[in-house]
mmCIF file of C-alpha atoms in Angstrom:
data_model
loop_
_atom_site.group_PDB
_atom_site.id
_atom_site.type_symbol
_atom_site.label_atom_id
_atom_site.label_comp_id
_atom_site.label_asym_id
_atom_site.label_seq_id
_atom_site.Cartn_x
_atom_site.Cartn_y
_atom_site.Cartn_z
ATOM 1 C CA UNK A 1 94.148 84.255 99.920
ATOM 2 C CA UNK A 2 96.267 80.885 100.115
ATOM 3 C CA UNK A 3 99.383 80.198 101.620
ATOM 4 C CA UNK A 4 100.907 76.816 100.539
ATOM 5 C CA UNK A 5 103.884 75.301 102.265
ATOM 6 C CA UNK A 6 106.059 72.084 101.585
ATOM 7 C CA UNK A 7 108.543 71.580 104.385
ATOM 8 C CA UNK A 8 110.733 68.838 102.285
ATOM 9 C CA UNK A 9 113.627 70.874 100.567
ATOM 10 C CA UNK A 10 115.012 67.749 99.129
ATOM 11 C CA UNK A 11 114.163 64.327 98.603
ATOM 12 C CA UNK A 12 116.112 61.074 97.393
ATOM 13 C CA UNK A 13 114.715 57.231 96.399
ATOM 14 C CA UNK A 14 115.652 54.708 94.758
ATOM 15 C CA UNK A 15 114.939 53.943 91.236
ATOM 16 C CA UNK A 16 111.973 51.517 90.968
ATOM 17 C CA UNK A 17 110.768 52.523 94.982
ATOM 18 C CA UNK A 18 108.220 55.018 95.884
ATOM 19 C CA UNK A 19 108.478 58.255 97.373
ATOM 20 C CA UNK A 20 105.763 60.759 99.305
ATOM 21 C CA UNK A 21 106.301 64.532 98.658
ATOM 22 C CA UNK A 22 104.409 66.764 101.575
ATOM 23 C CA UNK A 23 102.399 69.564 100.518
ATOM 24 C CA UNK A 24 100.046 72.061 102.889
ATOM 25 C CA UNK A 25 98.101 74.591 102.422
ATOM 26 C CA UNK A 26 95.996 77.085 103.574
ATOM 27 C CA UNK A 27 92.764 78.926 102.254
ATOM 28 C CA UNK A 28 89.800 81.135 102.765
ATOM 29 C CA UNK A 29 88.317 79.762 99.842
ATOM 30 C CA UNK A 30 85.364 77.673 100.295
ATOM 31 C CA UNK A 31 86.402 75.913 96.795
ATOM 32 C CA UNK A 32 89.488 75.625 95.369
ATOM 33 C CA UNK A 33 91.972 73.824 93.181
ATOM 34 C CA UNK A 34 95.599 71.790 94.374
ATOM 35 C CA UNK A 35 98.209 71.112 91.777
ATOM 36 C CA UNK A 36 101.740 69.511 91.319
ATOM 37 C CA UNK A 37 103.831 70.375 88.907
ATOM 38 C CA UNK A 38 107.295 69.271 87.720
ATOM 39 C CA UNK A 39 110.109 72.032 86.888
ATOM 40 C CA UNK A 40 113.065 69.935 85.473
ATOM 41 C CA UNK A 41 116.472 71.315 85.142
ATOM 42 C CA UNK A 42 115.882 72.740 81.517
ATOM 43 C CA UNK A 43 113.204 74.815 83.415
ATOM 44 C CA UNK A 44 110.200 74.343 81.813
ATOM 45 C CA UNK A 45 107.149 73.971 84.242
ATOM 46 C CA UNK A 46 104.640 70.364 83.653
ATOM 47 C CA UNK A 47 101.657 69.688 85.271
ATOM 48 C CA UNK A 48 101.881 66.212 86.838
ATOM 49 C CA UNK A 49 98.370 65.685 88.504
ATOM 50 C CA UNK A 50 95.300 68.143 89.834
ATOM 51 C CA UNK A 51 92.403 67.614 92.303
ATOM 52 C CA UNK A 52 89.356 69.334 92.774
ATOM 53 C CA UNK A 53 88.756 69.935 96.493
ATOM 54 C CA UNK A 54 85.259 69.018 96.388
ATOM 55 C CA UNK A 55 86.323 65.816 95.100
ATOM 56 C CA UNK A 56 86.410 63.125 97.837
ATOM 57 C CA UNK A 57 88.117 60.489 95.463
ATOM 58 C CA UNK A 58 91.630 61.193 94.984
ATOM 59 C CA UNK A 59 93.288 61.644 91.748
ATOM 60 C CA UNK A 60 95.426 59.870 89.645
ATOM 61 C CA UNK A 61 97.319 60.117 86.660
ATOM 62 C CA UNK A 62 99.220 56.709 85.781
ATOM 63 C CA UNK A 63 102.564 56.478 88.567
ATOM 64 C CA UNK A 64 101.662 59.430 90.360
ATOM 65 C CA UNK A 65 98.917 59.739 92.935
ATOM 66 C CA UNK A 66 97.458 62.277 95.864
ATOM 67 C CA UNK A 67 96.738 61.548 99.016
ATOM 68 C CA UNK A 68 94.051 64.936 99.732
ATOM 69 C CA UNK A 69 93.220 65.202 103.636
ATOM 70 C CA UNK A 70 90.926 68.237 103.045
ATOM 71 C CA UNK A 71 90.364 68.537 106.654
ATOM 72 C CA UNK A 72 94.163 68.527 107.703
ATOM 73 C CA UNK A 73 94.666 70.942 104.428
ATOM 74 C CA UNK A 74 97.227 68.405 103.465
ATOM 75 C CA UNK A 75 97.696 67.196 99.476
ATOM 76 C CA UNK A 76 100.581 64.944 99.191
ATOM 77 C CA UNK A 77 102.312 63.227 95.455
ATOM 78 C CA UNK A 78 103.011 59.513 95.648
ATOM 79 C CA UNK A 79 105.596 58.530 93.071
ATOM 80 C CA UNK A 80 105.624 54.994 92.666
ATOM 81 C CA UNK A 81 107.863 52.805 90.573
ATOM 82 C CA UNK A 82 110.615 55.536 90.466
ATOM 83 C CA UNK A 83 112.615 56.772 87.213
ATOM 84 C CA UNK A 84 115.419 58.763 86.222
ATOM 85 C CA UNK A 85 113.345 61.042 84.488
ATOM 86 C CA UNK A 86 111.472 61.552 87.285
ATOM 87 C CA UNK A 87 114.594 63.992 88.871
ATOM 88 C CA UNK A 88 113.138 67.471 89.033
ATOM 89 C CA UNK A 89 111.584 70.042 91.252
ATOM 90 C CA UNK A 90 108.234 69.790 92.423
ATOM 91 C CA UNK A 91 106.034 72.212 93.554
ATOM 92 C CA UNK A 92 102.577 72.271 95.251
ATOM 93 C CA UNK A 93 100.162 74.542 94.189
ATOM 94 C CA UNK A 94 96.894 76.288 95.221
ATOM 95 C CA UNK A 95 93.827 78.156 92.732
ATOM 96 C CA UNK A 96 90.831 79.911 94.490
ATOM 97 C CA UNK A 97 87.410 79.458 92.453
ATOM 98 C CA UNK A 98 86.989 82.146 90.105
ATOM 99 C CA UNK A 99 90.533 83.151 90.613
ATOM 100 C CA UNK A 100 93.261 82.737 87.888
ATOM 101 C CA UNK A 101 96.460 82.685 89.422
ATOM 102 C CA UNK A 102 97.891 80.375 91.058
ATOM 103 C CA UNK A 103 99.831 80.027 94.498
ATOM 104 C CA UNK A 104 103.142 77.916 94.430
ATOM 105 C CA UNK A 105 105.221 76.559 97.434
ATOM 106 C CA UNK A 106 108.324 76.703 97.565
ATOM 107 C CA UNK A 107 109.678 72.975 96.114
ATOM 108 C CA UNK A 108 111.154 70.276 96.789
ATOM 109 C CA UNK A 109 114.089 68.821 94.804
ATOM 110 C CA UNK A 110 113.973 65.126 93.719
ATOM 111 C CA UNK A 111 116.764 62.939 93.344
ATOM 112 C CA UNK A 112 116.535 59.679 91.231
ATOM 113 C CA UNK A 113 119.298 57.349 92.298
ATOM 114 C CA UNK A 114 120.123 54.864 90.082
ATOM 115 C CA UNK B 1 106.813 74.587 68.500
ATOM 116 C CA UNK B 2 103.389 74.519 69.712
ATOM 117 C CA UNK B 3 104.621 75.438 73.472
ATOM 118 C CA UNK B 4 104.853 78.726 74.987
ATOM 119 C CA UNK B 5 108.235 80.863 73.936
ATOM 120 C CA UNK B 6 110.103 83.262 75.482
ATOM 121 C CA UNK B 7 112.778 85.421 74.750
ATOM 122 C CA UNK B 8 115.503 86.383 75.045
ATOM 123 C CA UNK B 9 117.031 83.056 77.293
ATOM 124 C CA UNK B 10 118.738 85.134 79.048
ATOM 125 C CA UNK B 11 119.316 88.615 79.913
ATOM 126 C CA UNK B 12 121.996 90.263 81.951
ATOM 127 C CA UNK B 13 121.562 94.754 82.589
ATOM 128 C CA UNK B 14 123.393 96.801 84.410
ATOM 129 C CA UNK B 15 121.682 98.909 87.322
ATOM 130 C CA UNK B 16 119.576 100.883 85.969
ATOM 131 C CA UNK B 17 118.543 99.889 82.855
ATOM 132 C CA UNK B 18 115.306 99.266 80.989
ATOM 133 C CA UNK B 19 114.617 95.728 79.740
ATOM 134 C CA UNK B 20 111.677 94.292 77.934
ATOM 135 C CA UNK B 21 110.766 90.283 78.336
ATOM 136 C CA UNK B 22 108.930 88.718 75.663
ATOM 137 C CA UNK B 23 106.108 86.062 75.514
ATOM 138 C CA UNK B 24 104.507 84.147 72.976
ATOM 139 C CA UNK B 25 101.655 82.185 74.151
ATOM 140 C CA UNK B 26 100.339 79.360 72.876
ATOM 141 C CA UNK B 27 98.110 80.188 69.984
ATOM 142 C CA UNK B 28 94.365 80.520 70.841
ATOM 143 C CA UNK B 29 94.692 80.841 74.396
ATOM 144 C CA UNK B 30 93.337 83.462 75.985
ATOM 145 C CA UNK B 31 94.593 83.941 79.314
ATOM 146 C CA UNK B 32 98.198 84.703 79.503
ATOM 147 C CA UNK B 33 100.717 84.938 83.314
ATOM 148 C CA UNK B 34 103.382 86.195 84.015
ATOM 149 C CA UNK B 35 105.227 84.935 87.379
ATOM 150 C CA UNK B 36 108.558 85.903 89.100
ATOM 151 C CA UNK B 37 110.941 83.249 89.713
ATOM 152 C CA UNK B 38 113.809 83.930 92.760
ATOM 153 C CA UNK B 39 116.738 81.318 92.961
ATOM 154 C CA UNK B 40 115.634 78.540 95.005
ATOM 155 C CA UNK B 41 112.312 79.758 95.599
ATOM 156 C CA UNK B 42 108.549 78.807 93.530
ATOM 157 C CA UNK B 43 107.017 81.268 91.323
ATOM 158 C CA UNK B 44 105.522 84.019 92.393
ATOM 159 C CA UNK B 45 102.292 85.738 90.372
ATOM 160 C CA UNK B 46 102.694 89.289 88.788
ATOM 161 C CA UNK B 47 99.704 89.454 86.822
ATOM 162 C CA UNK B 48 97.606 88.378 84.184
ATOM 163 C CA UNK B 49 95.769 88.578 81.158
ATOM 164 C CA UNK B 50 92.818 87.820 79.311
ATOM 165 C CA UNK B 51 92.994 88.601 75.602
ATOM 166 C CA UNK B 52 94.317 92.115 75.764
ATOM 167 C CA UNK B 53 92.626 93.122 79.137
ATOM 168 C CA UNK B 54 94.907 93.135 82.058
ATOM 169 C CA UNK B 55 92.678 91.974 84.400
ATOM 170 C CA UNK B 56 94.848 91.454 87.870
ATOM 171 C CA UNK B 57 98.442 93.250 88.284
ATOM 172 C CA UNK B 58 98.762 92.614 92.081
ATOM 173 C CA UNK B 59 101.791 91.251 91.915
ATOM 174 C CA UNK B 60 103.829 93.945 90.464
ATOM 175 C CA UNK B 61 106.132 94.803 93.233
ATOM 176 C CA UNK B 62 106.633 98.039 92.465
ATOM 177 C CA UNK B 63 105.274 101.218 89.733
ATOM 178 C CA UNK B 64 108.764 100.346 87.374
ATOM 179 C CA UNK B 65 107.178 97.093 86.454
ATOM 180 C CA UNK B 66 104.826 97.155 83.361
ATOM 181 C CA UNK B 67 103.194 94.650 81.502
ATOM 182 C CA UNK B 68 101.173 94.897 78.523
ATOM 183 C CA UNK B 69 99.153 92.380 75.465
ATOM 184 C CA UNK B 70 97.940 94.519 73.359
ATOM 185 C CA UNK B 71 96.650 92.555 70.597
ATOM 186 C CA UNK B 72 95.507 89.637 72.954
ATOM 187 C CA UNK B 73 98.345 87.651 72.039
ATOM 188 C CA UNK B 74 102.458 88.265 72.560
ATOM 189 C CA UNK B 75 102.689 89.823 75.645
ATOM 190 C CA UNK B 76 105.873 92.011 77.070
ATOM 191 C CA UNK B 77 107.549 92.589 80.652
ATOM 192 C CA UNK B 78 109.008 95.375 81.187
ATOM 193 C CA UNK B 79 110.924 96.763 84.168
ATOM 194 C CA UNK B 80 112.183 100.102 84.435
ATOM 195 C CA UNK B 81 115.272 101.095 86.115
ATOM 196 C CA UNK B 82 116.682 97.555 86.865
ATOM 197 C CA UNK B 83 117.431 97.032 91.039
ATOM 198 C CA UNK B 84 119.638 93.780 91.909
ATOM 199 C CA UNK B 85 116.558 92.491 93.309
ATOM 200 C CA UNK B 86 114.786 92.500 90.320
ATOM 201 C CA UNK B 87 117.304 89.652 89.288
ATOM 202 C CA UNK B 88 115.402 86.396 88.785
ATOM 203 C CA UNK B 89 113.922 83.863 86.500
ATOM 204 C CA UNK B 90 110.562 85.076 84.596
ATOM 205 C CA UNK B 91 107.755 82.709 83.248
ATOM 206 C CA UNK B 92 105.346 83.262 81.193
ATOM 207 C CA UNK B 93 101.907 80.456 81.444
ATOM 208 C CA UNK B 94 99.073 80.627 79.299
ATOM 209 C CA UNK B 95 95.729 78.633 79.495
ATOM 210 C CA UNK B 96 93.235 77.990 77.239
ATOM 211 C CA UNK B 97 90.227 80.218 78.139
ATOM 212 C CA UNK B 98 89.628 82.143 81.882
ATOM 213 C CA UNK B 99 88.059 79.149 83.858
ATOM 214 C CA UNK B 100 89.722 78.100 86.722
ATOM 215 C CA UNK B 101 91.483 74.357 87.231
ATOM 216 C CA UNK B 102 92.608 74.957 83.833
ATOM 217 C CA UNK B 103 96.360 73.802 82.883
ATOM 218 C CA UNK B 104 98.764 76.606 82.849
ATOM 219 C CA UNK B 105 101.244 76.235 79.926
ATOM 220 C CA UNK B 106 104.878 77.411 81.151
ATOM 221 C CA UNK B 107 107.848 78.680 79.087
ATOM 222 C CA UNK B 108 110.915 78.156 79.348
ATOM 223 C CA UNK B 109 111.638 81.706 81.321
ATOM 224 C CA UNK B 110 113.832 84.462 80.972
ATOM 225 C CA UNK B 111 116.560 84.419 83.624
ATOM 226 C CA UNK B 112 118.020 88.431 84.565
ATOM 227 C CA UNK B 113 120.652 88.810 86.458
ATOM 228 C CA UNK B 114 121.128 92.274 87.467
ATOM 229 C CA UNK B 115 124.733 93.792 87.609
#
């Protein structure tokens, strides 16, 4: 079973600066799966990024970046070079091996200001 | 579209009613979600599919929720007897095949609001 918490309700930067969103989790699973994703105000769920946990080398995906502490159970999204359409609600998530479904926290809100 | 659908948008039922969610996954996929959205909250898992078999419901809260995909493709929701607490946003993901780490593809959701 996995548990994942993010203890940021809401978040604010400025456009152009870079912001950390917390995520932790918790797991029985020897291997497992993290996740972001992006739920903007229309609703519709994106992923932004994804890390294996046996994976030492942190992913990336063009502005956005982890920062996976397996042994704290920490996976933190760096947003760099801010933008408007980066103003959504993110949430952390967690997949067991061989399981399907996945485990959301419970978001935090972004704001973008201009 | 090439995306997930769902429908109908929205949905509102009085107490007591019977309502039926719809989802059309992306085409080819073969694992299919559905997840339970509260106000403020992330989504929570109900169950899922892969092709028609219904593989993990242990998220239904309760015996008036029912889910079904019977030709491995469109799925429906359906909850019996509508409760105010059954009010809530409802997505629908699919995936390409059952292997873990794969993206899930969300809908847009169906929102009920309970009366």
């Amino acid at each position: 079973a996995q548990t994942v918490t993010q203890s940021q309700p809401e978040m604010s930067v400025q456009e152009a600066e870079t912001v950390t969103l917390s995520c932790t989790y918790d797991t029985s699973e020897s291997d497992y799966y993290l996740f972001w994703y992006k739920q903007p105000p229309s609703r519709q769920m994106i992923l932004v990024i994804r890390q294996e946990a046996y994976k030492q080398q942190n992913a990336t995906e063009n502005r956005f970046s982890v920062n996976f502490q397996k042994a704290a159970k920490s996976f933190s999204l760096k947003i760099s070079d801010s933008q408007l359409g980066d103003a959504a609600m993110y949430f952390c998530a967690c997949q067991g091996r061989g399981a399907q479904k996945l485990v959301f926290g419970q978001g935090t809100r972004l704001t973008i200001n201009p | 579209g090439a995306g997930v659908s769902q429908s109908p948008r929205y949905k509102v039922a009085k107490r007591g009613q019977d309502v039926a969610l719809r989802c059309d996954p992306i085409s080819g996929h073969v694992s299919l979600f559905w997840y339970q959205q509260a106000l403020g909250q992330g989504p929570e898992f109900l169950t899922y599919f892969q092709n028609e078999a219904q593989l993990d419901k242990s998220g239904l809260p309760s015996d008036r929720f029912f889910a079904e995909r019977p030709e491995g493709s469109v799925s429906t929701l359906k909850i019996q007897r509508t409760q105010q607490e059954d009010s809530a946003v409802y997505l629908c993901a699919s995936s390409v095949d059952k292997s873990s780490y794969n993206e899930q593809f969300f809908g847009p959701g169906t929102r009920l609001t309970v009366l």
